[in-house]
């Protein structure tokens, strides 16, 4: 291939390969137990795979409607009503998208222009800031507060300027596994009241909230729902991260702008899988049982790590466990994560990479969406450190 001789002015000069790809690749190279990238190492339900095959074999293989197949949008609307008491019109207010990442990017591209500011919390899931940068916006970071990564709402209030167009929320939170409370949501509602600020609410772990707590998403709060893009992912809910499917719900004024951008990018999401989800979603049990399923894994992993020298932080939602390693090493988390993979055979994610200006707080993130055996073997190694 001849090389490109022109000048390229990168839109993302500081972006390399994502940490998830880097660490998963390293785990593979060193045959390490992979507790890094967030994906289940077990298979999804057979019934769901059968429905996908059935849809393919019945010829549902051409472009679906731009916003998603109607029956799936209706199922999503019923679910949002049942779970959150929120009414979204499937015709105008729900769009099926090829993954939550795409939904988040599209919402940002829909509204953000050069000079606009977007508030986000640090540590931040890795796809937000580059999306903002790609479209010329400016990220304004508000730190989450240790020891449990909670929000200091005075800092949020102080970060708002006349240029603030958007705030990105994420609960349950990746990478910290913290969750927002009803009080947090009321604070957010109060701060945004009377402004034009739009919320992009990344709720891909909406069904993975532990210890009997109820998920507090934007759709429960009319003052937030009226200004929010709610984003979820079928990948997390049904253990099919590789299918890359999600959905976005928003009031029609916001959604009609969102669809203008969506229709000239992906245009549609994969057709047969939408029919499969529509059928599978008729039974709420799989998503209602998900929290208990992962809570058991969280408890198993935490118990197995109890004799270790790690300081376990709370894991209130998502399928991540963060752990401080002050007692184990003085290394930077990025160095330690690599060394543990190469020398000890356990792979994790260093939390400092989720900061724009890395803060080395000596915390590693472990994913417990893994088989019990993998978790036990991983913890055994970590206990020897
Ligand atoms: N948001 C968060 C917080 C995530 O952890 C992930 C990764 N699963 C995504 C968005 C992306 O979801 P999807 O694979 O559906 O794009
Ligand atoms: N969300 C997953 C994680 O946090 C990874 C997704 C990805 O690889 N982009 O580990």
Coordinates of C-alpha atoms and ligand atoms in Angstrom, one line a residue:
X1 CA 0.0 0.0 0.0
X2 CA 1.5 3.4 -0.9
X3 CA 1.6 5.8 2.0
X4 CA -0.4 9.0 2.3
X5 CA 1.9 11.9 1.7
X6 CA -0.4 14.8 2.7
X7 CA -0.6 16.5 6.1
X8 CA -3.1 15.0 8.5
X9 CA -4.3 17.3 11.2
X10 CA -5.6 14.7 13.7
X11 CA -8.8 15.5 15.4
X12 CA -7.8 13.2 18.3
X13 CA -4.0 13.7 18.6
X14 CA -3.8 12.3 22.1
X15 CA -5.9 9.2 21.5
X16 CA -4.3 5.7 21.1
X17 CA -5.8 2.2 21.2
X18 CA -8.3 1.8 24.0
X19 CA -7.1 0.4 27.3
X20 CA -9.7 -2.5 26.9
X21 CA -8.1 -3.6 23.6
X22 CA -4.6 -3.2 25.0
X23 CA -5.2 -5.2 28.2
X24 CA -7.3 -7.9 26.6
X25 CA -4.6 -8.4 23.9
X26 CA -1.9 -8.6 26.6
X27 CA -4.0 -11.1 28.6
X28 CA -4.2 -13.3 25.5
X29 CA -0.5 -13.0 24.7
X30 CA 0.5 -14.0 28.2
X31 CA -2.3 -16.5 28.7
X32 CA -3.5 -14.5 31.7
X33 CA -6.8 -14.7 33.5
X34 CA -8.7 -11.8 31.9
X35 CA -10.5 -9.7 34.5
X36 CA -9.9 -6.5 32.5
X37 CA -12.3 -5.8 29.6
X38 CA -15.9 -5.8 30.6
X39 CA -17.6 -8.7 28.8
X40 CA -19.0 -12.0 30.1
X41 CA -16.8 -15.0 29.5
X42 CA -19.9 -17.2 29.5
X43 CA -22.4 -17.6 26.7
X44 CA -25.8 -15.9 26.4
X45 CA -29.1 -17.7 26.7
X46 CA -29.7 -20.4 24.0
X47 CA -33.3 -19.2 23.6
X48 CA -32.0 -15.8 22.5
X49 CA -29.6 -17.4 20.0
X50 CA -32.4 -19.5 18.6
X51 CA -34.6 -16.4 18.1
X52 CA -31.8 -14.7 16.3
X53 CA -31.3 -17.7 13.9
X54 CA -35.1 -18.0 13.5
X55 CA -35.3 -14.3 12.4
X56 CA -32.4 -14.8 9.9
X57 CA -34.0 -18.0 8.6
X58 CA -37.3 -16.4 8.2
X59 CA -35.8 -13.8 5.8
X60 CA -35.9 -10.7 8.1
X61 CA -32.6 -9.7 6.5
X62 CA -33.2 -6.4 4.8
X63 CA -33.1 -2.8 6.1
X64 CA -35.5 -2.3 9.0
X65 CA -37.1 1.1 9.5
X66 CA -34.6 3.8 10.4
X67 CA -35.7 4.1 14.0
X68 CA -35.8 0.3 14.6
X69 CA -38.4 -2.4 14.1
X70 CA -41.7 -1.2 15.5
X71 CA -42.4 -4.2 17.7
X72 CA -39.0 -3.8 19.5
X73 CA -39.6 -0.1 20.1
X74 CA -43.0 -1.0 21.5
X75 CA -41.4 -3.5 23.9
X76 CA -38.9 -0.8 25.0
X77 CA -41.7 1.7 25.6
X78 CA -43.6 -0.9 27.7
X79 CA -40.5 -1.6 29.7
X80 CA -39.7 2.1 30.3
X81 CA -43.2 2.6 31.5
X82 CA -43.2 -0.5 33.8
X83 CA -39.8 0.1 35.3
X84 CA -39.6 3.9 35.5
X85 CA -43.1 5.1 35.0
X86 CA -41.9 7.0 32.0
X87 CA -44.0 7.3 28.8
X88 CA -42.0 7.3 25.6
X89 CA -43.8 7.3 22.3
X90 CA -42.3 4.4 20.3
X91 CA -43.0 6.3 17.0
X92 CA -41.1 9.4 17.9
X93 CA -39.1 9.0 21.1
X94 CA -37.3 5.6 20.9
X95 CA -34.5 4.7 18.5
X96 CA -32.7 1.4 18.3
X97 CA -29.0 1.9 17.6
X98 CA -25.9 -0.3 16.9
X99 CA -24.6 -0.1 20.5
X100 CA -24.7 2.4 23.4
X101 CA -21.4 3.9 22.3
X102 CA -23.0 4.8 19.0
X103 CA -26.0 6.2 20.8
X104 CA -23.8 8.4 23.0
X105 CA -21.7 9.6 20.1
X106 CA -24.8 10.4 18.1
X107 CA -26.4 12.4 20.9
X108 CA -23.2 14.4 21.3
X109 CA -22.8 15.0 17.6
X110 CA -26.4 16.0 17.4
X111 CA -26.1 18.9 19.8
X112 CA -22.5 19.9 20.4
X113 CA -20.7 22.5 18.3
X114 CA -17.2 24.1 18.6
X115 CA -17.0 26.1 21.7
X116 CA -19.8 24.3 23.6
X117 CA -18.9 22.8 26.9
X118 CA -19.9 19.4 28.2
X119 CA -19.7 18.5 31.8
X120 CA -18.5 15.0 32.7
X121 CA -17.3 13.2 35.7
X122 CA -13.8 11.8 36.2
X123 CA -12.9 9.0 36.2
X124 CA -15.0 8.9 33.0
X125 CA -15.8 5.9 30.8
X126 CA -13.5 6.2 27.8
X127 CA -15.8 7.0 24.9
X128 CA -17.2 10.4 26.1
X129 CA -14.3 12.8 25.9
X130 CA -13.1 11.7 22.4
X131 CA -16.7 12.0 21.0
X132 CA -16.8 15.6 22.4
X133 CA -13.4 16.4 21.0
X134 CA -14.3 15.0 17.6
X135 CA -17.1 17.4 17.1
X136 CA -15.1 20.4 18.5
X137 CA -16.7 20.6 22.0
X138 CA -14.9 21.2 25.2
X139 CA -15.0 18.7 28.1
X140 CA -15.3 20.1 31.6
X141 CA -14.3 17.5 34.2
X142 CA -15.8 17.3 37.6
X143 CA -13.9 14.8 39.9
X144 CA -15.8 12.1 41.7
X145 CA -14.9 12.2 45.4
X146 CA -13.0 9.4 47.2
X147 CA -13.4 7.1 49.1
X148 CA -16.6 6.0 47.3
X149 CA -16.6 8.1 44.1
X150 CA -19.6 10.3 45.0
X151 CA -20.6 13.5 43.3
X152 CA -20.0 16.9 45.0
X153 CA -23.0 18.8 43.6
X154 CA -21.4 22.2 44.5
X155 CA -18.6 21.3 42.1
X156 CA -21.2 20.6 39.4
X157 CA -23.0 23.9 40.0
X158 CA -19.6 25.7 39.9
X159 CA -18.7 24.0 36.5
X160 CA -21.8 25.4 34.8
X161 CA -21.1 28.4 32.5
X162 CA -23.2 30.1 29.8
X163 CA -21.5 27.7 27.3
X164 CA -22.6 24.5 29.0
X165 CA -24.8 22.6 26.6
X166 CA -24.7 19.1 28.1
X167 CA -23.9 16.9 31.1
X168 CA -23.0 13.2 30.8
X169 CA -24.3 11.0 33.6
X170 CA -23.4 7.4 34.1
X171 CA -25.1 5.2 36.7
X172 CA -24.2 2.5 37.7
X173 CA -20.8 3.9 37.0
X174 CA -17.9 2.4 34.9
X175 CA -15.1 2.2 36.1
X176 CA -15.9 2.8 39.8
X177 CA -19.1 0.7 40.4
X178 CA -20.7 3.6 42.3
X179 CA -24.4 4.4 41.8
X180 CA -26.4 7.6 42.1
X181 CA -29.0 8.0 44.7
X182 CA -32.5 9.5 44.6
X183 CA -31.0 12.5 46.4
X184 CA -28.3 12.8 43.7
X185 CA -31.0 12.8 41.0
X186 CA -33.0 15.5 42.8
X187 CA -29.9 17.6 43.1
X188 CA -29.2 17.3 39.4
X189 CA -32.8 18.1 38.6
X190 CA -32.6 21.2 40.7
X191 CA -29.3 22.4 39.2
X192 CA -30.6 22.0 35.7
X193 CA -34.0 23.5 36.2
X194 CA -34.5 26.6 34.0
X195 CA -31.5 25.9 31.9
X196 CA -31.2 24.5 28.3
X197 CA -28.7 21.9 29.4
X198 CA -29.3 18.4 28.0
X199 CA -28.4 15.3 29.8
X200 CA -26.9 12.2 28.1
X201 CA -27.5 9.4 30.6
X202 CA -25.5 6.3 30.1
X203 CA -27.4 3.6 31.9
X204 CA -26.1 0.5 30.3
X205 CA -25.9 -1.2 33.7
X206 CA -29.4 -0.2 34.7
X207 CA -30.3 -3.8 35.6
X208 CA -27.1 -4.4 37.6
X209 CA -27.8 -2.6 40.9
X210 CA -27.0 -4.4 44.2
X211 CA -28.1 -4.8 47.8
X212 CA -31.8 -4.2 47.1
X213 CA -31.3 -0.6 45.9
X214 CA -33.5 0.7 43.1
X215 CA -31.8 2.0 39.9
X216 CA -32.1 5.8 39.9
X217 CA -32.1 6.8 36.2
X218 CA -33.2 10.0 34.5
X219 CA -36.5 8.5 33.3
X220 CA -37.9 8.3 36.8
X221 CA -37.6 12.1 37.2
X222 CA -39.9 14.2 34.9
X223 CA -37.6 17.2 35.3
X224 CA -34.7 15.2 34.0
X225 CA -36.6 12.9 31.5
X226 CA -37.8 16.1 29.7
X227 CA -34.1 17.1 28.9
X228 CA -32.4 13.7 28.6
X229 CA -31.2 11.1 26.2
X230 CA -31.5 7.8 28.1
X231 CA -29.0 5.3 26.6
X232 CA -29.0 1.5 27.3
X233 CA -27.3 -1.5 25.8
X234 CA -28.7 -5.0 25.0
X235 CA -25.1 -6.2 25.2
X236 CA -24.9 -5.8 28.9
X237 CA -28.4 -6.9 29.7
X238 CA -28.4 -10.1 27.7
X239 CA -24.7 -11.0 27.8
X240 CA -24.2 -10.3 24.1
X241 CA -21.7 -7.5 24.0
X242 CA -20.5 -8.6 20.5
X243 CA -23.9 -8.0 19.0
X244 CA -23.5 -4.3 19.5
X245 CA -27.1 -3.3 20.0
X246 CA -28.7 -0.6 22.2
X247 CA -31.5 2.0 22.3
X248 CA -32.0 5.6 23.1
X249 CA -35.1 7.2 24.5
X250 CA -35.7 11.0 24.5
X251 CA -38.5 13.6 24.2
X252 CA -39.4 14.0 20.5
X253 CA -37.9 17.4 20.1
X254 CA -34.5 15.9 21.0
X255 CA -35.1 12.6 19.3
X256 CA -36.0 14.2 15.9
X257 CA -32.7 16.0 15.8
X258 CA -30.9 12.8 16.9
X259 CA -32.5 10.8 14.0
X260 CA -31.3 13.4 11.5
X261 CA -27.7 12.5 12.4
X262 CA -28.4 8.8 12.8
X263 CA -30.0 8.4 9.4
X264 CA -26.8 9.6 7.6
X265 CA -24.5 7.5 9.7
X266 CA -25.5 4.0 10.6
X267 CA -29.0 4.7 9.3
X268 CA -30.3 1.5 10.9
X269 CA -29.2 -1.2 13.3
X270 CA -29.1 -4.9 12.4
X271 CA -32.5 -6.2 11.5
X272 CA -32.9 -9.9 12.5
X273 CA -31.4 -9.3 16.0
X274 CA -34.1 -6.7 16.7
X275 CA -36.9 -9.2 16.1
X276 CA -35.1 -11.6 18.4
X277 CA -34.8 -9.1 21.2
X278 CA -38.5 -8.1 20.7
X279 CA -39.6 -11.7 21.3
X280 CA -37.1 -12.3 24.1
X281 CA -38.1 -9.2 26.0
X282 CA -41.7 -10.4 26.4
X283 CA -40.4 -12.2 29.5
X284 CA -39.0 -9.6 32.0
X285 CA -37.3 -12.4 34.1
X286 CA -33.9 -12.3 32.4
X287 CA -33.4 -8.6 33.1
X288 CA -35.1 -8.7 36.5
X289 CA -32.9 -11.5 37.6
X290 CA -29.6 -9.9 36.4
X291 CA -28.8 -8.0 39.6
X292 CA -29.1 -11.1 41.8
X293 CA -27.0 -13.1 39.2
X294 CA -24.1 -10.5 39.4
X295 CA -24.5 -9.8 43.1
X296 CA -23.7 -13.4 43.7
X297 CA -20.6 -13.1 41.6
X298 CA -19.6 -9.9 43.2
X299 CA -19.9 -11.5 46.7
X300 CA -18.0 -14.6 45.6
X301 CA -15.2 -12.4 44.2
X302 CA -15.0 -10.1 47.2
X303 CA -15.0 -13.1 49.6
X304 CA -12.2 -14.7 47.7
X305 CA -10.2 -11.5 47.8
X306 CA -10.9 -10.9 51.6
X307 CA -7.6 -12.5 52.7
X308 CA -5.6 -10.4 50.1
X309 CA -3.8 -7.1 50.8
X310 CA -6.1 -5.2 48.4
X311 CA -8.5 -2.6 49.8
X312 CA -11.9 -3.4 48.3
X313 CA -13.9 -0.4 47.4
X314 CA -17.7 -0.6 47.4
X315 CA -19.3 -2.2 44.3
X316 CA -22.8 -1.0 44.3
X317 CA -23.7 -1.6 40.6
X318 CA -22.2 -2.7 37.2
X319 CA -20.0 -5.8 37.0
X320 CA -16.8 -4.2 38.3
X321 CA -14.9 -4.2 41.5
X322 CA -12.3 -1.6 42.2
X323 CA -9.5 -2.3 44.6
X324 CA -6.7 -0.1 46.1
X325 CA -3.2 -1.6 46.3
X326 CA -1.4 0.8 48.7
X327 CA -0.3 -2.1 50.8
X328 CA 1.1 -4.0 47.9
X329 CA 3.1 -1.7 45.6
X330 CA 4.3 1.8 45.0
X331 CA 4.1 1.4 41.2
X332 CA 1.7 3.4 39.0
X333 CA -1.5 1.4 38.3
X334 CA -0.6 1.3 34.6
X335 CA 2.7 -0.4 35.3
X336 CA 1.3 -2.7 37.9
X337 CA -1.6 -3.8 35.6
X338 CA 0.9 -4.8 32.9
X339 CA 3.3 -6.5 35.4
X340 CA 0.5 -8.5 37.0
X341 CA -0.5 -9.7 33.6
X342 CA 2.9 -10.7 32.4
X343 CA 4.4 -12.0 35.7
X344 CA 1.4 -13.2 37.7
X345 CA -1.1 -14.0 35.0
X346 CA -4.0 -11.8 36.1
X347 CA -5.2 -8.9 33.9
X348 CA -7.0 -5.8 35.2
X349 CA -7.7 -2.2 34.2
X350 CA -5.7 0.7 35.7
X351 CA -8.2 3.3 36.8
X352 CA -5.9 6.3 36.1
X353 CA -6.5 5.9 32.3
X354 CA -10.1 7.2 32.9
X355 CA -8.7 10.6 33.8
X356 CA -7.7 13.1 31.2
X357 CA -4.8 14.2 33.4
X358 CA -4.1 10.9 35.1
X359 CA -4.5 10.8 38.8
X360 CA -2.5 7.9 40.2
X361 CA -4.8 6.8 43.1
X362 CA -3.4 3.3 43.1
X363 CA -6.7 1.6 42.1
X364 CA -7.2 -1.4 39.7
X365 CA -10.6 -2.3 38.2
X366 CA -11.5 -6.0 38.0
X367 CA -14.5 -7.3 36.0
X368 CA -16.5 -10.1 37.6
X369 CA -18.7 -10.9 34.6
X370 CA -16.7 -14.1 34.5
X371 CA -17.3 -17.8 35.4
X372 CA -17.0 -18.7 39.1
X373 CA -13.9 -20.7 38.3
X374 CA -12.2 -17.8 36.6
X375 CA -13.0 -15.5 39.5
X376 CA -11.7 -18.0 42.1
X377 CA -8.5 -18.6 40.1
X378 CA -8.0 -14.9 39.6
X379 CA -8.5 -14.1 43.3
X380 CA -6.2 -16.9 44.4
X381 CA -3.3 -15.3 42.4
X382 CA -4.3 -11.8 43.8
X383 CA -4.2 -13.1 47.4
X384 CA -0.6 -14.2 46.9
X385 CA 0.6 -10.6 46.2
Ligands
LIG1 N1 -21.2 2.8 28.5 C1 -20.6 2.1 29.5 C2 -20.5 2.7 30.8 C3 -20.0 0.9 29.2 O1 -19.3 0.2 30.2 C4 -20.0 0.4 27.9 C5 -19.3 -0.9 27.5 N2 -20.1 -1.9 27.6 C6 -20.7 1.1 26.9 C7 -21.3 2.3 27.2 C8 -20.8 0.6 25.5 O2 -21.9 -0.2 25.2 P1 -22.1 -0.9 23.8 O3 -21.2 -2.1 23.7 O4 -23.5 -1.2 23.7 O5 -21.6 0.2 22.8
LIG2 N1 -17.3 -1.4 28.5 C1 -16.3 -2.4 28.5 C2 -15.4 -2.1 29.7 O1 -15.5 -1.1 30.4 C3 -15.4 -2.4 27.3 C4 -16.0 -2.0 26.0 C5 -14.8 -1.8 25.0 O2 -13.9 -2.6 24.9 N2 -14.9 -0.7 24.3 O3 -14.5 -2.9 30.0

